mmCIF file with all atom_site columns, C-alpha atoms in Angstrom:
data_model
loop_
_atom_site.group_PDB
_atom_site.id
_atom_site.type_symbol
_atom_site.label_atom_id
_atom_site.label_alt_id
_atom_site.label_comp_id
_atom_site.label_asym_id
_atom_site.label_entity_id
_atom_site.label_seq_id
_atom_site.pdbx_PDB_ins_code
_atom_site.Cartn_x
_atom_site.Cartn_y
_atom_site.Cartn_z
_atom_site.occupancy
_atom_site.B_iso_or_equiv
_atom_site.pdbx_formal_charge
_atom_site.auth_seq_id
_atom_site.auth_comp_id
_atom_site.auth_asym_id
_atom_site.auth_atom_id
_atom_site.pdbx_PDB_model_num
ATOM 1   C CA . MET Q 1 1   ? 0.000  0.000  0.000   1.00 91.00 ? 21  MET Q CA 1
ATOM 2   C CA . LYS Q 1 2   ? 2.852  2.384  0.860   1.00 95.00 ? 22  LYS Q CA 1
ATOM 3   C CA . ARG Q 1 3   ? 4.586  1.706  -2.475  1.00 94.00 ? 23  ARG Q CA 1
ATOM 4   C CA . ALA Q 1 4   ? 1.329  2.245  -4.373  1.00 95.00 ? 24  ALA Q CA 1
ATOM 5   C CA . LEU Q 1 5   ? 0.859  5.585  -2.578  1.00 95.00 ? 25  LEU Q CA 1
ATOM 6   C CA . ASP Q 1 6   ? 4.443  6.538  -3.424  1.00 97.00 ? 26  ASP Q CA 1
ATOM 7   C CA . PHE Q 1 7   ? 4.121  5.640  -7.095  1.00 96.00 ? 27  PHE Q CA 1
ATOM 8   C CA . ALA Q 1 8   ? 0.766  7.349  -7.600  1.00 97.00 ? 28  ALA Q CA 1
ATOM 9   C CA . GLY Q 1 9   ? 1.650  10.383 -5.494  1.00 96.00 ? 29  GLY Q CA 1
ATOM 10  C CA . ALA Q 1 10  ? 5.032  10.966 -7.148  1.00 97.00 ? 30  ALA Q CA 1
ATOM 11  C CA . GLY Q 1 11  ? 3.527  10.550 -10.627 1.00 97.00 ? 31  GLY Q CA 1
ATOM 12  C CA . ILE Q 1 12  ? 0.762  13.063 -9.943  1.00 97.00 ? 32  ILE Q CA 1
ATOM 13  C CA . LEU Q 1 13  ? 3.138  15.563 -8.299  1.00 97.00 ? 33  LEU Q CA 1
ATOM 14  C CA . ILE Q 1 14  ? 5.603  15.388 -11.200 1.00 97.00 ? 34  ILE Q CA 1
ATOM 15  C CA . ILE Q 1 15  ? 2.802  16.191 -13.653 1.00 97.00 ? 35  ILE Q CA 1
ATOM 16  C CA . VAL Q 1 16  ? 1.555  19.056 -11.454 1.00 97.00 ? 36  VAL Q CA 1
ATOM 17  C CA . PHE Q 1 17  ? 5.051  20.486 -10.942 1.00 97.00 ? 37  PHE Q CA 1
ATOM 18  C CA . ILE Q 1 18  ? 6.393  20.119 -14.518 1.00 97.00 ? 38  ILE Q CA 1
ATOM 19  C CA . PRO Q 1 19  ? 6.150  23.893 -15.222 1.00 97.00 ? 39  PRO Q CA 1
ATOM 20  C CA . LEU Q 1 20  ? 7.929  24.676 -11.925 1.00 97.00 ? 40  LEU Q CA 1
ATOM 21  C CA . LEU Q 1 21  ? 10.622 22.027 -12.572 1.00 98.00 ? 41  LEU Q CA 1
ATOM 22  C CA . VAL Q 1 22  ? 11.329 23.527 -16.001 1.00 98.00 ? 42  VAL Q CA 1
ATOM 23  C CA . LEU Q 1 23  ? 11.354 27.093 -14.658 1.00 98.00 ? 43  LEU Q CA 1
ATOM 24  C CA . ILE Q 1 24  ? 13.749 26.262 -11.809 1.00 97.00 ? 44  ILE Q CA 1
ATOM 25  C CA . SER Q 1 25  ? 16.013 24.398 -14.252 1.00 97.00 ? 45  SER Q CA 1
ATOM 26  C CA . VAL Q 1 26  ? 16.259 27.516 -16.425 1.00 97.00 ? 46  VAL Q CA 1
ATOM 27  C CA . PHE Q 1 27  ? 16.968 29.730 -13.386 1.00 97.00 ? 47  PHE Q CA 1
ATOM 28  C CA . VAL Q 1 28  ? 19.705 27.387 -12.089 1.00 97.00 ? 48  VAL Q CA 1
ATOM 29  C CA . LEU Q 1 29  ? 21.309 27.426 -15.540 1.00 96.00 ? 49  LEU Q CA 1
ATOM 30  C CA . ILE Q 1 30  ? 21.211 31.247 -15.720 1.00 96.00 ? 50  ILE Q CA 1
ATOM 31  C CA . ASP Q 1 31  ? 22.417 31.684 -12.121 1.00 95.00 ? 51  ASP Q CA 1
ATOM 32  C CA . ASP Q 1 32  ? 25.442 29.383 -12.123 1.00 92.00 ? 52  ASP Q CA 1
ATOM 33  C CA . GLY Q 1 33  ? 25.517 27.266 -15.291 1.00 93.00 ? 53  GLY Q CA 1
ATOM 34  C CA . LEU Q 1 34  ? 25.661 23.489 -15.544 1.00 94.00 ? 54  LEU Q CA 1
ATOM 35  C CA . PRO Q 1 35  ? 25.023 21.063 -13.970 1.00 96.00 ? 55  PRO Q CA 1
ATOM 36  C CA . ILE Q 1 36  ? 21.406 21.785 -13.088 1.00 97.00 ? 56  ILE Q CA 1
ATOM 37  C CA . ILE Q 1 37  ? 20.907 18.606 -11.079 1.00 97.00 ? 57  ILE Q CA 1
ATOM 38  C CA . TYR Q 1 38  ? 23.156 17.602 -8.202  1.00 96.00 ? 58  TYR Q CA 1
ATOM 39  C CA . ARG Q 1 39  ? 23.366 13.874 -7.534  1.00 97.00 ? 59  ARG Q CA 1
ATOM 40  C CA . ARG Q 1 40  ? 23.887 13.467 -3.796  1.00 94.00 ? 60  ARG Q CA 1
ATOM 41  C CA . ARG Q 1 41  ? 25.264 10.039 -2.831  1.00 96.00 ? 61  ARG Q CA 1
ATOM 42  C CA . VAL Q 1 42  ? 23.070 8.663  -0.033  1.00 97.00 ? 62  VAL Q CA 1
ATOM 43  C CA . VAL Q 1 43  ? 22.211 5.251  1.386   1.00 97.00 ? 63  VAL Q CA 1
ATOM 44  C CA . GLY Q 1 44  ? 18.877 3.489  1.405   1.00 94.00 ? 64  GLY Q CA 1
ATOM 45  C CA . GLN Q 1 45  ? 17.208 0.123  1.580   1.00 93.00 ? 65  GLN Q CA 1
ATOM 46  C CA . ASP Q 1 46  ? 19.163 -1.274 -1.387  1.00 92.00 ? 66  ASP Q CA 1
ATOM 47  C CA . GLY Q 1 47  ? 22.515 0.407  -0.735  1.00 94.00 ? 67  GLY Q CA 1
ATOM 48  C CA . GLU Q 1 48  ? 23.950 3.638  -2.065  1.00 96.00 ? 68  GLU Q CA 1
ATOM 49  C CA . PHE Q 1 49  ? 22.186 5.657  -4.748  1.00 98.00 ? 69  PHE Q CA 1
ATOM 50  C CA . ALA Q 1 50  ? 22.169 9.144  -6.276  1.00 98.00 ? 70  ALA Q CA 1
ATOM 51  C CA . ALA Q 1 51  ? 19.421 11.354 -4.841  1.00 98.00 ? 71  ALA Q CA 1
ATOM 52  C CA . PHE Q 1 52  ? 18.475 14.114 -7.283  1.00 98.00 ? 72  PHE Q CA 1
ATOM 53  C CA . LYS Q 1 53  ? 18.361 17.743 -6.195  1.00 97.00 ? 73  LYS Q CA 1
ATOM 54  C CA . PHE Q 1 54  ? 18.460 21.045 -7.978  1.00 98.00 ? 74  PHE Q CA 1
ATOM 55  C CA . ARG Q 1 55  ? 22.020 22.280 -7.562  1.00 96.00 ? 75  ARG Q CA 1
ATOM 56  C CA . THR Q 1 56  ? 22.072 24.957 -4.868  1.00 96.00 ? 76  THR Q CA 1
ATOM 57  C CA . MET Q 1 57  ? 25.814 25.143 -4.275  1.00 94.00 ? 77  MET Q CA 1
ATOM 58  C CA . ARG Q 1 58  ? 28.661 26.703 -6.189  1.00 92.00 ? 78  ARG Q CA 1
ATOM 59  C CA . ARG Q 1 59  ? 30.625 24.346 -8.411  1.00 89.00 ? 79  ARG Q CA 1
ATOM 60  C CA . ASP Q 1 60  ? 33.697 24.784 -6.159  1.00 88.00 ? 80  ASP Q CA 1
ATOM 61  C CA . ALA Q 1 61  ? 31.720 23.991 -2.969  1.00 85.00 ? 81  ALA Q CA 1
ATOM 62  C CA . ASP Q 1 62  ? 33.914 21.061 -1.872  1.00 82.00 ? 82  ASP Q CA 1
ATOM 63  C CA . ALA Q 1 63  ? 37.126 23.033 -2.416  1.00 88.00 ? 83  ALA Q CA 1
ATOM 64  C CA . LEU Q 1 64  ? 35.688 25.945 -0.429  1.00 86.00 ? 84  LEU Q CA 1
ATOM 65  C CA . LEU Q 1 65  ? 34.960 23.623 2.482   1.00 85.00 ? 85  LEU Q CA 1
ATOM 66  C CA . ASP Q 1 66  ? 38.450 22.069 2.282   1.00 86.00 ? 86  ASP Q CA 1
ATOM 67  C CA . ARG Q 1 67  ? 40.054 25.547 2.440   1.00 90.00 ? 87  ARG Q CA 1
ATOM 68  C CA . ASN Q 1 68  ? 38.226 26.377 5.686   1.00 88.00 ? 88  ASN Q CA 1
ATOM 69  C CA . PRO Q 1 69  ? 38.998 23.808 8.451   1.00 86.00 ? 89  PRO Q CA 1
ATOM 70  C CA . ALA Q 1 70  ? 36.640 25.449 11.013  1.00 84.00 ? 90  ALA Q CA 1
ATOM 71  C CA . LEU Q 1 71  ? 33.750 25.390 8.558   1.00 85.00 ? 91  LEU Q CA 1
ATOM 72  C CA . LYS Q 1 72  ? 34.534 21.807 7.594   1.00 84.00 ? 92  LYS Q CA 1
ATOM 73  C CA . ALA Q 1 73  ? 34.572 20.739 11.263  1.00 84.00 ? 93  ALA Q CA 1
ATOM 74  C CA . GLN Q 1 74  ? 31.182 22.426 11.804  1.00 83.00 ? 94  GLN Q CA 1
ATOM 75  C CA . PHE Q 1 75  ? 29.793 20.633 8.744   1.00 82.00 ? 95  PHE Q CA 1
ATOM 76  C CA . GLU Q 1 76  ? 31.115 17.245 9.917   1.00 78.00 ? 96  GLU Q CA 1
ATOM 77  C CA . ARG Q 1 77  ? 29.370 17.699 13.285  1.00 76.00 ? 97  ARG Q CA 1
ATOM 78  C CA . ASN Q 1 78  ? 25.894 18.437 11.895  1.00 71.00 ? 98  ASN Q CA 1
ATOM 79  C CA . PHE Q 1 79  ? 26.148 17.690 8.147   1.00 74.00 ? 99  PHE Q CA 1
ATOM 80  C CA . LYS Q 1 80  ? 24.524 21.117 7.645   1.00 76.00 ? 100 LYS Q CA 1
ATOM 81  C CA . LEU Q 1 81  ? 25.698 24.733 7.776   1.00 77.00 ? 101 LEU Q CA 1
ATOM 82  C CA . LYS Q 1 82  ? 23.301 27.455 8.852   1.00 75.00 ? 102 LYS Q CA 1
ATOM 83  C CA . ASP Q 1 83  ? 24.964 30.312 6.929   1.00 78.00 ? 103 ASP Q CA 1
ATOM 84  C CA . ASP Q 1 84  ? 26.451 28.206 4.169   1.00 86.00 ? 104 ASP Q CA 1
ATOM 85  C CA . PRO Q 1 85  ? 28.884 30.263 2.048   1.00 87.00 ? 105 PRO Q CA 1
ATOM 86  C CA . ARG Q 1 86  ? 28.800 27.557 -0.633  1.00 91.00 ? 106 ARG Q CA 1
ATOM 87  C CA . LEU Q 1 87  ? 25.235 28.416 -1.682  1.00 94.00 ? 107 LEU Q CA 1
ATOM 88  C CA . THR Q 1 88  ? 24.564 30.201 -4.945  1.00 95.00 ? 108 THR Q CA 1
ATOM 89  C CA . ARG Q 1 89  ? 22.288 33.273 -4.938  1.00 93.00 ? 109 ARG Q CA 1
ATOM 90  C CA . LEU Q 1 90  ? 19.381 31.198 -6.245  1.00 96.00 ? 110 LEU Q CA 1
ATOM 91  C CA . GLY Q 1 91  ? 20.335 28.214 -4.075  1.00 94.00 ? 111 GLY Q CA 1
ATOM 92  C CA . LEU Q 1 92  ? 19.600 30.202 -0.929  1.00 92.00 ? 112 LEU Q CA 1
ATOM 93  C CA . TYR Q 1 93  ? 15.945 30.618 -1.981  1.00 92.00 ? 113 TYR Q CA 1
ATOM 94  C CA . LEU Q 1 94  ? 15.559 27.095 -3.341  1.00 95.00 ? 114 LEU Q CA 1
ATOM 95  C CA . ARG Q 1 95  ? 16.666 25.761 0.044   1.00 90.00 ? 115 ARG Q CA 1
ATOM 96  C CA . ARG Q 1 96  ? 14.444 28.120 2.047   1.00 87.00 ? 116 ARG Q CA 1
ATOM 97  C CA . PHE Q 1 97  ? 11.362 26.919 0.226   1.00 88.00 ? 117 PHE Q CA 1
ATOM 98  C CA . SER Q 1 98  ? 12.600 23.288 -0.002  1.00 88.00 ? 118 SER Q CA 1
ATOM 99  C CA . VAL Q 1 99  ? 11.976 23.216 -3.767  1.00 95.00 ? 119 VAL Q CA 1
ATOM 100 C CA . ASP Q 1 100 ? 15.552 22.042 -4.401  1.00 96.00 ? 120 ASP Q CA 1
ATOM 101 C CA . GLU Q 1 101 ? 14.338 18.565 -3.427  1.00 95.00 ? 121 GLU Q CA 1
ATOM 102 C CA . LEU Q 1 102 ? 11.497 18.306 -5.962  1.00 97.00 ? 122 LEU Q CA 1
ATOM 103 C CA . PRO Q 1 103 ? 13.625 16.198 -8.370  1.00 98.00 ? 123 PRO Q CA 1
ATOM 104 C CA . GLN Q 1 104 ? 13.602 13.480 -5.698  1.00 98.00 ? 124 GLN Q CA 1
ATOM 105 C CA . LEU Q 1 105 ? 10.091 12.679 -6.891  1.00 98.00 ? 125 LEU Q CA 1
ATOM 106 C CA . PHE Q 1 106 ? 11.915 10.765 -9.644  1.00 98.00 ? 126 PHE Q CA 1
ATOM 107 C CA . ASN Q 1 107 ? 13.814 8.805  -6.960  1.00 98.00 ? 127 ASN Q CA 1
ATOM 108 C CA . VAL Q 1 108 ? 10.427 7.941  -5.456  1.00 98.00 ? 128 VAL Q CA 1
ATOM 109 C CA . LEU Q 1 109 ? 9.172  6.703  -8.838  1.00 97.00 ? 129 LEU Q CA 1
ATOM 110 C CA . LYS Q 1 110 ? 12.316 4.571  -9.188  1.00 96.00 ? 130 LYS Q CA 1
ATOM 111 C CA . GLY Q 1 111 ? 11.627 2.943  -5.805  1.00 96.00 ? 131 GLY Q CA 1
ATOM 112 C CA . GLN Q 1 112 ? 14.795 4.328  -4.174  1.00 97.00 ? 132 GLN Q CA 1
ATOM 113 C CA . MET Q 1 113 ? 12.871 6.691  -1.905  1.00 98.00 ? 133 MET Q CA 1
ATOM 114 C CA . SER Q 1 114 ? 9.422  7.047  -0.423  1.00 98.00 ? 134 SER Q CA 1
ATOM 115 C CA . LEU Q 1 115 ? 7.226  10.135 -0.189  1.00 98.00 ? 135 LEU Q CA 1
ATOM 116 C CA . VAL Q 1 116 ? 7.508  9.768  3.606   1.00 98.00 ? 136 VAL Q CA 1
ATOM 117 C CA . GLY Q 1 117 ? 10.367 8.172  5.477   1.00 97.00 ? 137 GLY Q CA 1
ATOM 118 C CA . PRO Q 1 118 ? 13.433 8.832  7.613   1.00 96.00 ? 138 PRO Q CA 1
ATOM 119 C CA . ARG Q 1 119 ? 15.911 11.479 6.503   1.00 93.00 ? 139 ARG Q CA 1
ATOM 120 C CA . MET Q 1 120 ? 18.202 10.878 3.575   1.00 93.00 ? 140 MET Q CA 1
ATOM 121 C CA . ILE Q 1 121 ? 21.729 10.318 4.915   1.00 95.00 ? 141 ILE Q CA 1
ATOM 122 C CA . THR Q 1 122 ? 25.193 9.686  3.528   1.00 93.00 ? 142 THR Q CA 1
ATOM 123 C CA . THR Q 1 123 ? 27.309 6.621  4.301   1.00 93.00 ? 143 THR Q CA 1
ATOM 124 C CA . ALA Q 1 124 ? 29.409 8.779  6.669   1.00 90.00 ? 144 ALA Q CA 1
ATOM 125 C CA . GLU Q 1 125 ? 26.304 9.574  8.729   1.00 91.00 ? 145 GLU Q CA 1
ATOM 126 C CA . THR Q 1 126 ? 25.308 5.950  9.351   1.00 93.00 ? 146 THR Q CA 1
ATOM 127 C CA . ASP Q 1 127 ? 27.780 5.755  12.266  1.00 92.00 ? 147 ASP Q CA 1
ATOM 128 C CA . LYS Q 1 128 ? 25.610 8.292  14.129  1.00 90.00 ? 148 LYS Q CA 1
ATOM 129 C CA . TYR Q 1 129 ? 22.908 5.605  14.332  1.00 94.00 ? 149 TYR Q CA 1
ATOM 130 C CA . GLY Q 1 130 ? 25.135 3.056  16.099  1.00 94.00 ? 150 GLY Q CA 1
ATOM 131 C CA . SER Q 1 131 ? 23.430 -0.307 16.556  1.00 95.00 ? 151 SER Q CA 1
ATOM 132 C CA . ASN Q 1 132 ? 20.259 1.076  14.921  1.00 95.00 ? 152 ASN Q CA 1
ATOM 133 C CA . LYS Q 1 133 ? 21.936 1.500  11.532  1.00 95.00 ? 153 LYS Q CA 1
ATOM 134 C CA . GLU Q 1 134 ? 20.374 -1.708 10.156  1.00 95.00 ? 154 GLU Q CA 1
ATOM 135 C CA . LEU Q 1 135 ? 16.941 -0.674 11.384  1.00 95.00 ? 155 LEU Q CA 1
ATOM 136 C CA . LEU Q 1 136 ? 17.231 2.691  9.649   1.00 95.00 ? 156 LEU Q CA 1
ATOM 137 C CA . LEU Q 1 137 ? 18.340 1.097  6.383   1.00 95.00 ? 157 LEU Q CA 1
ATOM 138 C CA . SER Q 1 138 ? 15.449 -1.387 6.458   1.00 95.00 ? 158 SER Q CA 1
ATOM 139 C CA . VAL Q 1 139 ? 13.152 1.311  5.016   1.00 96.00 ? 159 VAL Q CA 1
ATOM 140 C CA . ARG Q 1 140 ? 13.406 3.793  2.156   1.00 97.00 ? 160 ARG Q CA 1
ATOM 141 C CA . PRO Q 1 141 ? 14.409 7.383  3.003   1.00 97.00 ? 161 PRO Q CA 1
ATOM 142 C CA . GLY Q 1 142 ? 11.669 9.946  2.523   1.00 97.00 ? 162 GLY Q CA 1
ATOM 143 C CA . LEU Q 1 143 ? 11.181 13.087 0.509   1.00 96.00 ? 163 LEU Q CA 1
ATOM 144 C CA . THR Q 1 144 ? 9.545  14.335 3.692   1.00 95.00 ? 164 THR Q CA 1
ATOM 145 C CA . GLY Q 1 145 ? 9.275  12.767 7.107   1.00 94.00 ? 165 GLY Q CA 1
ATOM 146 C CA . TYR Q 1 146 ? 8.739  13.001 10.838  1.00 95.00 ? 166 TYR Q CA 1
ATOM 147 C CA . TRP Q 1 147 ? 11.840 15.167 11.312  1.00 91.00 ? 167 TRP Q CA 1
ATOM 148 C CA . GLN Q 1 148 ? 10.869 17.561 8.520   1.00 88.00 ? 168 GLN Q CA 1
ATOM 149 C CA . VAL Q 1 149 ? 7.522  18.395 10.147  1.00 91.00 ? 169 VAL Q CA 1
ATOM 150 C CA . ASN Q 1 150 ? 8.839  18.438 13.728  1.00 88.00 ? 170 ASN Q CA 1
ATOM 151 C CA . GLY Q 1 151 ? 11.727 20.877 13.860  1.00 76.00 ? 171 GLY Q CA 1
ATOM 152 C CA . ARG Q 1 152 ? 13.922 20.394 10.806  1.00 71.00 ? 172 ARG Q CA 1
ATOM 153 C CA . GLN Q 1 153 ? 17.297 22.109 11.309  1.00 67.00 ? 173 GLN Q CA 1
ATOM 154 C CA . ALA Q 1 154 ? 16.179 23.610 14.646  1.00 72.00 ? 174 ALA Q CA 1
ATOM 155 C CA . VAL Q 1 155 ? 16.946 20.296 16.409  1.00 81.00 ? 175 VAL Q CA 1
ATOM 156 C CA . ASP Q 1 156 ? 20.401 18.837 17.010  1.00 85.00 ? 176 ASP Q CA 1
ATOM 157 C CA . TYR Q 1 157 ? 21.694 15.749 15.239  1.00 86.00 ? 177 TYR Q CA 1
ATOM 158 C CA . GLU Q 1 158 ? 20.978 13.373 18.131  1.00 91.00 ? 178 GLU Q CA 1
ATOM 159 C CA . GLU Q 1 159 ? 17.335 14.470 18.130  1.00 91.00 ? 179 GLU Q CA 1
ATOM 160 C CA . ARG Q 1 160 ? 17.167 13.907 14.363  1.00 91.00 ? 180 ARG Q CA 1
ATOM 161 C CA . VAL Q 1 161 ? 18.370 10.346 14.933  1.00 93.00 ? 181 VAL Q CA 1
ATOM 162 C CA . ARG Q 1 162 ? 15.715 9.812  17.626  1.00 94.00 ? 182 ARG Q CA 1
ATOM 163 C CA . MET Q 1 163 ? 13.008 11.161 15.307  1.00 95.00 ? 183 MET Q CA 1
ATOM 164 C CA . ASP Q 1 164 ? 14.098 8.888  12.451  1.00 95.00 ? 184 ASP Q CA 1
ATOM 165 C CA . LEU Q 1 165 ? 14.017 5.844  14.717  1.00 96.00 ? 185 LEU Q CA 1
ATOM 166 C CA . HIS Q 1 166 ? 10.646 6.897  16.161  1.00 96.00 ? 186 HIS Q CA 1
ATOM 167 C CA . TYR Q 1 167 ? 9.249  6.976  12.618  1.00 97.00 ? 187 TYR Q CA 1
ATOM 168 C CA . VAL Q 1 168 ? 10.655 3.541  11.698  1.00 97.00 ? 188 VAL Q CA 1
ATOM 169 C CA . ASN Q 1 169 ? 9.478  1.930  14.943  1.00 96.00 ? 189 ASN Q CA 1
ATOM 170 C CA . ASN Q 1 170 ? 5.990  3.474  14.883  1.00 97.00 ? 190 ASN Q CA 1
ATOM 171 C CA . TRP Q 1 171 ? 5.210  3.606  11.161  1.00 96.00 ? 191 TRP Q CA 1
ATOM 172 C CA . SER Q 1 172 ? 1.599  3.507  10.041  1.00 96.00 ? 192 SER Q CA 1
ATOM 173 C CA . LEU Q 1 173 ? -0.217 4.651  6.934   1.00 95.00 ? 193 LEU Q CA 1
ATOM 174 C CA . ALA Q 1 174 ? -2.066 7.163  9.120   1.00 95.00 ? 194 ALA Q CA 1
ATOM 175 C CA . MET Q 1 175 ? 1.262  8.627  10.253  1.00 97.00 ? 195 MET Q CA 1
ATOM 176 C CA . ASP Q 1 176 ? 2.406  8.959  6.622   1.00 97.00 ? 196 ASP Q CA 1
ATOM 177 C CA . LEU Q 1 177 ? -0.814 10.719 5.628   1.00 95.00 ? 197 LEU Q CA 1
ATOM 178 C CA . LYS Q 1 178 ? -0.550 13.089 8.601   1.00 96.00 ? 198 LYS Q CA 1
ATOM 179 C CA . ILE Q 1 179 ? 3.055  13.967 7.665   1.00 96.00 ? 199 ILE Q CA 1
ATOM 180 C CA . LEU Q 1 180 ? 2.090  14.487 4.006   1.00 96.00 ? 200 LEU Q CA 1
ATOM 181 C CA . PHE Q 1 181 ? -0.714 16.812 5.091   1.00 95.00 ? 201 PHE Q CA 1
ATOM 182 C CA . LYS Q 1 182 ? 1.551  18.839 7.430   1.00 94.00 ? 202 LYS Q CA 1
ATOM 183 C CA . THR Q 1 183 ? 4.489  19.165 5.006   1.00 92.00 ? 203 THR Q CA 1
ATOM 184 C CA . PRO Q 1 184 ? 3.174  22.031 2.795   1.00 91.00 ? 204 PRO Q CA 1
ATOM 185 C CA . PHE Q 1 185 ? 2.329  24.128 5.869   1.00 89.00 ? 205 PHE Q CA 1
ATOM 186 C CA . VAL Q 1 186 ? 5.777  23.576 7.389   1.00 87.00 ? 206 VAL Q CA 1
ATOM 187 C CA . VAL Q 1 187 ? 7.459  24.406 4.072   1.00 85.00 ? 207 VAL Q CA 1
ATOM 188 C CA . LEU Q 1 188 ? 5.482  27.628 3.713   1.00 85.00 ? 208 LEU Q CA 1
ATOM 189 C CA . LYS Q 1 189 ? 6.455  28.693 7.257   1.00 81.00 ? 209 LYS Q CA 1
ATOM 190 C CA . ARG Q 1 190 ? 10.126 28.125 6.334   1.00 67.00 ? 210 ARG Q CA 1
ATOM 191 C CA . GLU Q 1 191 ? 10.986 27.386 9.970   1.00 61.00 ? 211 GLU Q CA 1
ATOM 192 C CA . GLY Q 1 192 ? 14.290 25.552 10.347  1.00 53.00 ? 212 GLY Q CA 1
ATOM 193 C CA . ALA Q 1 193 ? 14.936 25.621 6.586   1.00 54.00 ? 213 ALA Q CA 1
ATOM 194 C CA . TYR Q 1 194 ? 18.478 26.311 5.408   1.00 47.00 ? 214 TYR Q CA 1
#
């Protein structure tokens, strides 16, 4: 039932958002050139895969991080930067409104992600889950999820882990529907989005 909801929901949302996807693609191209899509390497139920996002960072983002040890250390603690100097002008707004993640609807169609699930994480982040790593990877990561509607970046990493595990341990279709309903309101408030 969850997979059917994912497939139907992602298909409908892609059709609805086609004009927006095209428009954002053009703006990304004008703002900072190619590539338009960033393929973030993350882990899921079937191992590592490329999660699609509109590119929000400068092309030299990794080099910029490597040149600033303090910034790199901050990133490695939380895997996020509040005032990220790597963002492009457009990227700042795409992140604030969470539209940079719309291309992940194609990951949902491919069966790599779900509309609702735990956060998408990299291989390096799996150590933060300790003995619960296997449990986390037993389900598909979500385009949205329990963490996204209950604090987002306003909570520390340990709390994010707890929220992910709460979702996996207490999953129900009703919970997914509630999260899907709350997501647009949280996105529009832009609380904890960066």
